[in-house]
Structure formats: structure tokens, C-alpha cells
Short mmCIF file of C-alpha atoms in Angstrom, two decimals:
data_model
loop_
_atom_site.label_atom_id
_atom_site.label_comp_id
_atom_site.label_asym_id
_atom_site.label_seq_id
_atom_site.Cartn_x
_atom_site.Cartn_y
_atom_site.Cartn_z
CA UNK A 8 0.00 0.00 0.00
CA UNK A 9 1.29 3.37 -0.56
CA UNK A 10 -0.39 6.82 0.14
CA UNK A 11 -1.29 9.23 -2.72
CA UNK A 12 -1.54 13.09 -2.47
CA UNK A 13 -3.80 14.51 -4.81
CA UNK A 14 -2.07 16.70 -7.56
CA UNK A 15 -2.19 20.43 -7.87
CA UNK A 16 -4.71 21.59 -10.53
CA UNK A 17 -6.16 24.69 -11.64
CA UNK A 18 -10.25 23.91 -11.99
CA UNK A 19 -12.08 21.59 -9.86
CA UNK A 20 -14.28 18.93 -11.03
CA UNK A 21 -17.68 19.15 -12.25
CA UNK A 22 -19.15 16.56 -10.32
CA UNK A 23 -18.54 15.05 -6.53
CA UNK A 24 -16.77 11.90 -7.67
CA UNK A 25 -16.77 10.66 -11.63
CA UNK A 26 -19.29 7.28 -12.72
CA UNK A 27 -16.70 4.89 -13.43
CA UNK A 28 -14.38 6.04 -10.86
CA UNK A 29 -17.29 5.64 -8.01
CA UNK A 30 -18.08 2.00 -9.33
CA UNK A 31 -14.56 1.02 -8.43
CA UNK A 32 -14.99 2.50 -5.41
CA UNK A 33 -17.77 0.76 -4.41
CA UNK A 34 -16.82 -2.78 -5.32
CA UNK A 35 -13.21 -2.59 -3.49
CA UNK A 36 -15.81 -0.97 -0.30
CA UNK A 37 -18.67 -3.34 -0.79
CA UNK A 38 -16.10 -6.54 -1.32
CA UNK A 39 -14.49 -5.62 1.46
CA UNK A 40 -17.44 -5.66 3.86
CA UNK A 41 -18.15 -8.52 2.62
CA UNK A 42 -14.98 -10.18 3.83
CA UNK A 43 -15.07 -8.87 7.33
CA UNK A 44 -18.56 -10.13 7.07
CA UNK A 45 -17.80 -13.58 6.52
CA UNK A 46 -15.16 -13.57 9.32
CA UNK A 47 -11.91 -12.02 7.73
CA UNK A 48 -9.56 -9.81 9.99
CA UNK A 49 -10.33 -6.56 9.26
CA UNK A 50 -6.66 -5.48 9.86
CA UNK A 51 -4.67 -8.09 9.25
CA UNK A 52 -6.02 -10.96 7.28
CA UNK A 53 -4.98 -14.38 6.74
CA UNK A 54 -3.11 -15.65 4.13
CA UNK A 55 -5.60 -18.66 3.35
CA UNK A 56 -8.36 -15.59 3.51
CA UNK A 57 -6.45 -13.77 0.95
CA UNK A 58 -5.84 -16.27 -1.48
CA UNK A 59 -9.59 -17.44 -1.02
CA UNK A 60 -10.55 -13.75 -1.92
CA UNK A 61 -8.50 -13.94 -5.01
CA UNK A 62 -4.98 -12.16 -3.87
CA UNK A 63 -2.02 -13.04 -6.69
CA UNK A 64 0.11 -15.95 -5.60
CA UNK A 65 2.58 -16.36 -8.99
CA UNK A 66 3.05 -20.01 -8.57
CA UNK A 67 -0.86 -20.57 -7.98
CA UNK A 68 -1.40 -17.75 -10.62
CA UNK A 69 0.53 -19.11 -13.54
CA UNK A 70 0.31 -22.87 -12.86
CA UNK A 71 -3.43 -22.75 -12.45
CA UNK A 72 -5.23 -19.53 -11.86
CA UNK A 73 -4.48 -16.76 -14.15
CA UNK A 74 -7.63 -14.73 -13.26
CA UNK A 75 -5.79 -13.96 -9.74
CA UNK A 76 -4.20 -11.18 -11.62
CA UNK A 77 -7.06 -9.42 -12.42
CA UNK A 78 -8.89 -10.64 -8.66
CA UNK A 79 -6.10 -9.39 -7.18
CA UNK A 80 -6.89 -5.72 -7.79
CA UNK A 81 -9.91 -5.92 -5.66
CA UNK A 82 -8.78 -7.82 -2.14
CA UNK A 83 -6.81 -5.27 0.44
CA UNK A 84 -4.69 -6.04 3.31
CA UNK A 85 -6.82 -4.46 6.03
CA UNK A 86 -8.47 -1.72 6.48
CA UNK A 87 -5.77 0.68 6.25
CA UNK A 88 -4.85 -0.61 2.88
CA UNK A 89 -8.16 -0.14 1.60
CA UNK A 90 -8.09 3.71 2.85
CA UNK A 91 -4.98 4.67 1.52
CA UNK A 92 -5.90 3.39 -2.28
CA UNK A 93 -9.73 4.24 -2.15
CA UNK A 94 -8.16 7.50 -1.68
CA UNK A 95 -5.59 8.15 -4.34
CA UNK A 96 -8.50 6.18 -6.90
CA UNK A 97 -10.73 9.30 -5.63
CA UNK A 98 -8.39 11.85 -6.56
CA UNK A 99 -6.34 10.55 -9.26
CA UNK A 100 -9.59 8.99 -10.86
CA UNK A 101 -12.05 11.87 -11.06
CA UNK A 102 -9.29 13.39 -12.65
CA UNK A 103 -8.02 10.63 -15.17
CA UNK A 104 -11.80 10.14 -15.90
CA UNK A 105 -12.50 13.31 -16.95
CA UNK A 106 -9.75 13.35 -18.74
CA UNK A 107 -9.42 10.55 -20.71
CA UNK A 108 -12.97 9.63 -20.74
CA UNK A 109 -15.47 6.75 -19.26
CA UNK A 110 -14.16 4.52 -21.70
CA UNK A 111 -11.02 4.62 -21.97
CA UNK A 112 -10.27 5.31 -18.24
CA UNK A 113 -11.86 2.04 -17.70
CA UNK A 114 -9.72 0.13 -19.73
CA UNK A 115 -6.26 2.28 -18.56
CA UNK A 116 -7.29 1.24 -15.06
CA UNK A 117 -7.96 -2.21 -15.73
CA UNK A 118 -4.54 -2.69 -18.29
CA UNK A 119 -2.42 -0.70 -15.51
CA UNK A 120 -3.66 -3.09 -12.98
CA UNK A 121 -2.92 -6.35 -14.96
CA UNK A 122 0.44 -4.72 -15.94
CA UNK A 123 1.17 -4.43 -12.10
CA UNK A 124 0.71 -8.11 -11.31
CA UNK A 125 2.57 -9.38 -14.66
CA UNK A 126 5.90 -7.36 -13.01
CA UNK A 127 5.27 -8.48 -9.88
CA UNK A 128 4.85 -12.19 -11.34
CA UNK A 129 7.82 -11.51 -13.49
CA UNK A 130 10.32 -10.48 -10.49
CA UNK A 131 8.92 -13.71 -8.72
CA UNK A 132 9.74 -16.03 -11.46
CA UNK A 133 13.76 -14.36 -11.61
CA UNK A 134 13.47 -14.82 -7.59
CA UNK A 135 12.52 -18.52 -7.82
CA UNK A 136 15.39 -19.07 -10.57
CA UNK A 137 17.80 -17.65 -8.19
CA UNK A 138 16.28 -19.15 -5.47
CA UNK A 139 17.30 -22.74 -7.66
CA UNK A 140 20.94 -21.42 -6.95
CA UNK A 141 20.90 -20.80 -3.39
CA UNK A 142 18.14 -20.62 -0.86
CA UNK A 143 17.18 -17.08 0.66
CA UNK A 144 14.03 -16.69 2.02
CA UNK A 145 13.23 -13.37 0.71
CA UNK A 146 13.38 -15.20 -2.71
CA UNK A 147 10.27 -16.57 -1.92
CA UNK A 148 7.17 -15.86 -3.70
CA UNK A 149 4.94 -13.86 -2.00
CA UNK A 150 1.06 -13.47 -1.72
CA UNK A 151 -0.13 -9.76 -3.00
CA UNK A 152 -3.02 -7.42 -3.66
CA UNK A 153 -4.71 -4.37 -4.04
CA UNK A 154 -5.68 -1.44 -6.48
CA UNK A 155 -2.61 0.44 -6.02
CA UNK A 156 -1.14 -1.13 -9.23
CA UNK A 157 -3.93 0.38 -11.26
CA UNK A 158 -4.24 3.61 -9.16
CA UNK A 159 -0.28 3.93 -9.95
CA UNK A 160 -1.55 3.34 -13.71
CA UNK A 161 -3.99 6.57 -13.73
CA UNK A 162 -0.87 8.59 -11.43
CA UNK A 163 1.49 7.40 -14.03
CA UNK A 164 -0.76 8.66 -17.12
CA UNK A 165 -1.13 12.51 -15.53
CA UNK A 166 2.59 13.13 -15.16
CA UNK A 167 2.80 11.48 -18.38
CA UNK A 168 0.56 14.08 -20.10
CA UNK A 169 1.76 16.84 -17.26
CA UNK A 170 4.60 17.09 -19.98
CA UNK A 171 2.72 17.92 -22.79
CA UNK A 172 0.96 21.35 -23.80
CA UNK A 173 -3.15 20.87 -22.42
CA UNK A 174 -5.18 19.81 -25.74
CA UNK A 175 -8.03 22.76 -26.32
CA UNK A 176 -10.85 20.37 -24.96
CA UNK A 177 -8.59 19.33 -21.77
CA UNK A 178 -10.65 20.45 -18.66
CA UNK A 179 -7.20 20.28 -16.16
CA UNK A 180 -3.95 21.97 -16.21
CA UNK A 181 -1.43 19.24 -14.07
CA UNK A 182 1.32 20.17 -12.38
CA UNK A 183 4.17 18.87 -13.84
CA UNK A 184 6.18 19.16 -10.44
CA UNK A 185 3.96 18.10 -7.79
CA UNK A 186 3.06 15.04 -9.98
CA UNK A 187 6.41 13.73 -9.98
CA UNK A 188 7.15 14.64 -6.36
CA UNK A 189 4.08 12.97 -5.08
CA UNK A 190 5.21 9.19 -8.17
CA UNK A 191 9.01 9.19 -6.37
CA UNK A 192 7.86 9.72 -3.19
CA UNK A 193 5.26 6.61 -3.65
CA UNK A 194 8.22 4.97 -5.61
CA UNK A 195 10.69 5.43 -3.03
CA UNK A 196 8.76 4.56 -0.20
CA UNK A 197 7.71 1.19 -1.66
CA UNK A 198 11.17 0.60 -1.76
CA UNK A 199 12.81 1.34 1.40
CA UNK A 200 9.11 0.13 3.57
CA UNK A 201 8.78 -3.77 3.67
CA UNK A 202 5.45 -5.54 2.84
CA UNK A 203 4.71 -2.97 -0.41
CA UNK A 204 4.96 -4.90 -3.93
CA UNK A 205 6.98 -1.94 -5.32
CA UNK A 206 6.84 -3.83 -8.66
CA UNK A 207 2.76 -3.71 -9.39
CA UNK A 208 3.58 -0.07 -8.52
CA UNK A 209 6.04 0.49 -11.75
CA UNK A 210 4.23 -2.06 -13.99
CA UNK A 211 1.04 -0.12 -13.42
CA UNK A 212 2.73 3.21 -13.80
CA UNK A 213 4.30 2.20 -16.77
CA UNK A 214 1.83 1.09 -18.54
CA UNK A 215 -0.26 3.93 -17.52
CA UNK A 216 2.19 6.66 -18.85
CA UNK A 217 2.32 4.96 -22.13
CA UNK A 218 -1.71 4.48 -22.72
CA UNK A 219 -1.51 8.32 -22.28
CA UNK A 220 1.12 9.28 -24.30
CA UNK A 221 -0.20 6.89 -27.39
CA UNK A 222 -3.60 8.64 -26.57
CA UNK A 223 -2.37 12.23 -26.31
CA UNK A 224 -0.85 11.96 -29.82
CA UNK A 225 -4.12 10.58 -30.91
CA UNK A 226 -5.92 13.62 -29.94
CA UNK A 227 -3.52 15.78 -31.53
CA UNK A 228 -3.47 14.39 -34.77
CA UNK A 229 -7.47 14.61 -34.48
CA UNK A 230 -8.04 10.54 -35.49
CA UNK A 231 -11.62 10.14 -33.43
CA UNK A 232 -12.98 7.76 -30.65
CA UNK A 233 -12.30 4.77 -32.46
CA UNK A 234 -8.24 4.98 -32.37
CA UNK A 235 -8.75 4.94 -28.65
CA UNK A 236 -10.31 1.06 -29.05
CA UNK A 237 -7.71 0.25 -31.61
CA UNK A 238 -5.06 2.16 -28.43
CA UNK A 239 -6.84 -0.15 -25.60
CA UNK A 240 -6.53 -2.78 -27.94
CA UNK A 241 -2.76 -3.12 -28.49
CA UNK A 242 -2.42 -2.53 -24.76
CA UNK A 243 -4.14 -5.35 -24.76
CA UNK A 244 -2.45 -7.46 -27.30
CA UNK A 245 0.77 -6.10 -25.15
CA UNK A 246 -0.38 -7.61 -21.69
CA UNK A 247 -1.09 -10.65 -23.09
CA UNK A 248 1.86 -10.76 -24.87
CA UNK A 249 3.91 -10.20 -21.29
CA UNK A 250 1.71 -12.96 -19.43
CA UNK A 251 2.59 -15.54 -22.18
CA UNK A 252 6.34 -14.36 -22.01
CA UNK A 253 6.45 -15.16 -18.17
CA UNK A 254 4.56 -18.90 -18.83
CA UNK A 255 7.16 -19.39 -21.05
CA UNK A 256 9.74 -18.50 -18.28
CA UNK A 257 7.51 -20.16 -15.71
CA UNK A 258 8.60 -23.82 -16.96
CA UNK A 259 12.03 -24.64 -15.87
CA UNK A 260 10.78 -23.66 -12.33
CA UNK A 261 7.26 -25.66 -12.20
CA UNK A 262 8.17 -28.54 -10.18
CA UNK A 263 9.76 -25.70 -7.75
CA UNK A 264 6.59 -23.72 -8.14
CA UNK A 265 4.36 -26.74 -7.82
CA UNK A 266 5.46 -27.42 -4.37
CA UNK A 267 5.52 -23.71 -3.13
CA UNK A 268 1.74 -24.42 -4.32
CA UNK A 269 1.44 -27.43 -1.83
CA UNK A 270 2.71 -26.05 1.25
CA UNK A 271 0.70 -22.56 0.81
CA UNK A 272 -2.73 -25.19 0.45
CA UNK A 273 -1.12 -26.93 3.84
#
């Protein structure tokens, strides 16, 4: 989890809190009661409670269940986890969605998200290979989730555009400066604090700055609503493209992985 400020801007929004952006809201909120409902700590919860929720696990992810990286997104660590990204959505996404529009906010959220947990996955995978080599615990996959990965997507996208001239129709004017103070503080601090998966961080900011540069030169060059489908759809093609890349690298370690799987179900 890492805490967002909200960037400086010179107009507020039109409307409380943006459709899509609310939506999301609600199901992380309404999934999360849900949990504590049925009995899961609402400040620290079990592994076996996270993993039954969805959290990514790489080895269970990409041996088995590959929907965990999308599930993932949705399941926080406690309540203070929830708080901190519910947040940063709120701010950065009423932003990014008025921005970018409904449509294509939705699927820069969603991409940035997926992006998060294929890094994440990714860095396991190099862990467990080194892990063949000599044994380290902190080599050890770990279990992970939570929106931040996505919300780190719609960050990444504003200081992305925060570098380019405002387009005529573009309702905010970021701040180039307090956008990139507020991504390396978040960057730094998931480094140097332990339990934050730093890596869905970058993959989601990543992929998030270049949906909105590839959409930024769209609107320039004036090409209409459909190049942002044919955009959203290479991201697309991308992400799946990186997920099939890591099952590829995922085989020399299976019988490793299938194990780890084992003594997590144990």
C-alpha cells in the first residue's frame, strides 16, 4: 500500500466523484465488507483468507489460476490498505476520468492493474530461478493485492501528459512538479518500507504513462474515438503478450513452483 496526495490543478471537477471512478470504489468498499462479514480480519487478514478472496500468488497464478491477476486488484490487506488506495483512486480517478474519458479510463485502469501483477509475477519467477541457486528466504514468492497497481496506472498517465501542452478540450492543467514529487515519493517509499509490492507499482505506472502518451498523440493528430479502441486494444495485445512471455519463463521452475503451491494449500 502506498499513500497518494492529490495533484495540484487549476479547476475543480464538475461533479462530486466521476461514474466509473465511483463503481470502483464501491466494489473494493462493498467486497471488502463482505470479507469482514464472513469472518476475515479486518486489519490483518490471513493468508488462506487472501488467497480465497482472489490475492495473486505467482506459482498458484501461472500454474493454475491466471484470473488472480485481475482478482487481485480488488482484495486489500486491512483496512488501512483499503483507505490509503480508495483514496488516491478518488483523486487521481475523477481526474483521469474526466480526462481521458469513461471509456477509456476504464480500460487504462484495468490494463495498468494487470500490468502491475505481470511485473510483480515476473520479479517472482527471476526470484525462484535464483532461489534454484541458493536458498534465501526473501526469494520466496509472496502473496499480493490491491488497487494500487492500477491507481499507480492513472498517477502514471497525468505526469505522463503533465509534460505535454493541455489539448483545447482538456478540462485540467497538471502540475508537472507536484506530480512527480508525489510518483518518487510513492516509488521510493515502496522501496525502502517492507510488505509494499513496489513492482505492481512500476508495472502499473508504466503502462499507464504509455496508454496516455499513445492517446495524447491521438488527440492531436485529431483521429476520433475509435483509435482509442484500436489504443486499448494493443495494450491489450501487449499484456497478453507479457503474461505468455512469463509462462514461457515459468517452466524450468514448475516442479519448484508446484510445491511452493502445496505447502501454501497446507
Amino acid at each position: 500500500m502506498s499513500e497518494m496526495q492529490p495533484p495540484q490543478v487549476y479547476t475543480q471537477p464538475r461533479n462530486p466523484i466521476e461514474k466509473i471512478t465511483l463503481l470502483f470504489i464501491i466494489i473494493n468498499v462493498g467486497l471488502f465488507a463482505w470479507q469482514i462479514l464472513t469472518g476475515v480480519d479486518i486489519t490483518n487478514p490471513k493468508i488462506i483468507d487472501a488467497l480465497k478472496w482472489g490475492a495473486d500468488y505467482a506459482p498458484l497464478t501461472f500454474l493454475e489460476e491466471p484470473y488472480r491477476l485481475f482478482t487481485s486488484m480488488f482484495f486489500h490487506f486491512g483496512l488501512m490498505h483499503l483507505m490509503f488506495n480508495m483514496w488516491a483512486l478518488y483523486v487521481f480517478g475523477n481526474i483521469a476520468e474526466q480526462t481521458f474519458g469513461r471509456v477509456y479510463f476504464l480500460g487504462l485502469y484495468v490494463l495498468a492493474g494487470l500490468m502491475g501483477s505481470l511485473l510483480s509475477g515476473y520479479l517472482d519467477i527471476q526470484n525462484s530461478y535464483a532461489l534454484l541457486q541458493h536458498f534465501d528466504q526473501s526469494l520466496l514468492p509472496h502473496v499480493s493485492a490491491g488497487a494500487s497497481g492500477a491507481v499507480m496506472g492513472l498517477g502514471g498517465a497525468l505526469t505522463a501528459l503533465s509534460f505535454f501542452s493541455p489539448l483545447p478540450h482538456q478540462r485540467f492543467i497538471l502540475d508537472k512538479k507536484s506530480l512527480l514529487t508525489i510518483m518518487g515519493i510513492n516509488l521510493v517509499f515502496g522501496i525502502m518500507a517492507s510488505g509494499i509490492n513496489n513492482a505492481a507499482h512500476v508495472g502499473g505506472m508504466i503502462m499507464g504513462a504509455l496508454l496516455a502518451m499513445t492517446w495524447y498523440v491521438a488527440q492531436r493528430k485529431n483521429l476520433g474515438m475509435m483509435s482509442n479502441i484500436i489504443i486499448l486494444i494493443i495494450g491489450t495485445a501487449i499484456t497478453y503478450a507479457c503474461y505468455q512471455y512469463c509462462l514461457h519463463l515459468v517452466q524450468p521452475i514448475q516442479p519448484l513452483w508446484q510445491i511452493a503451491i502445496e505447502q501454501m494449500r497446507n
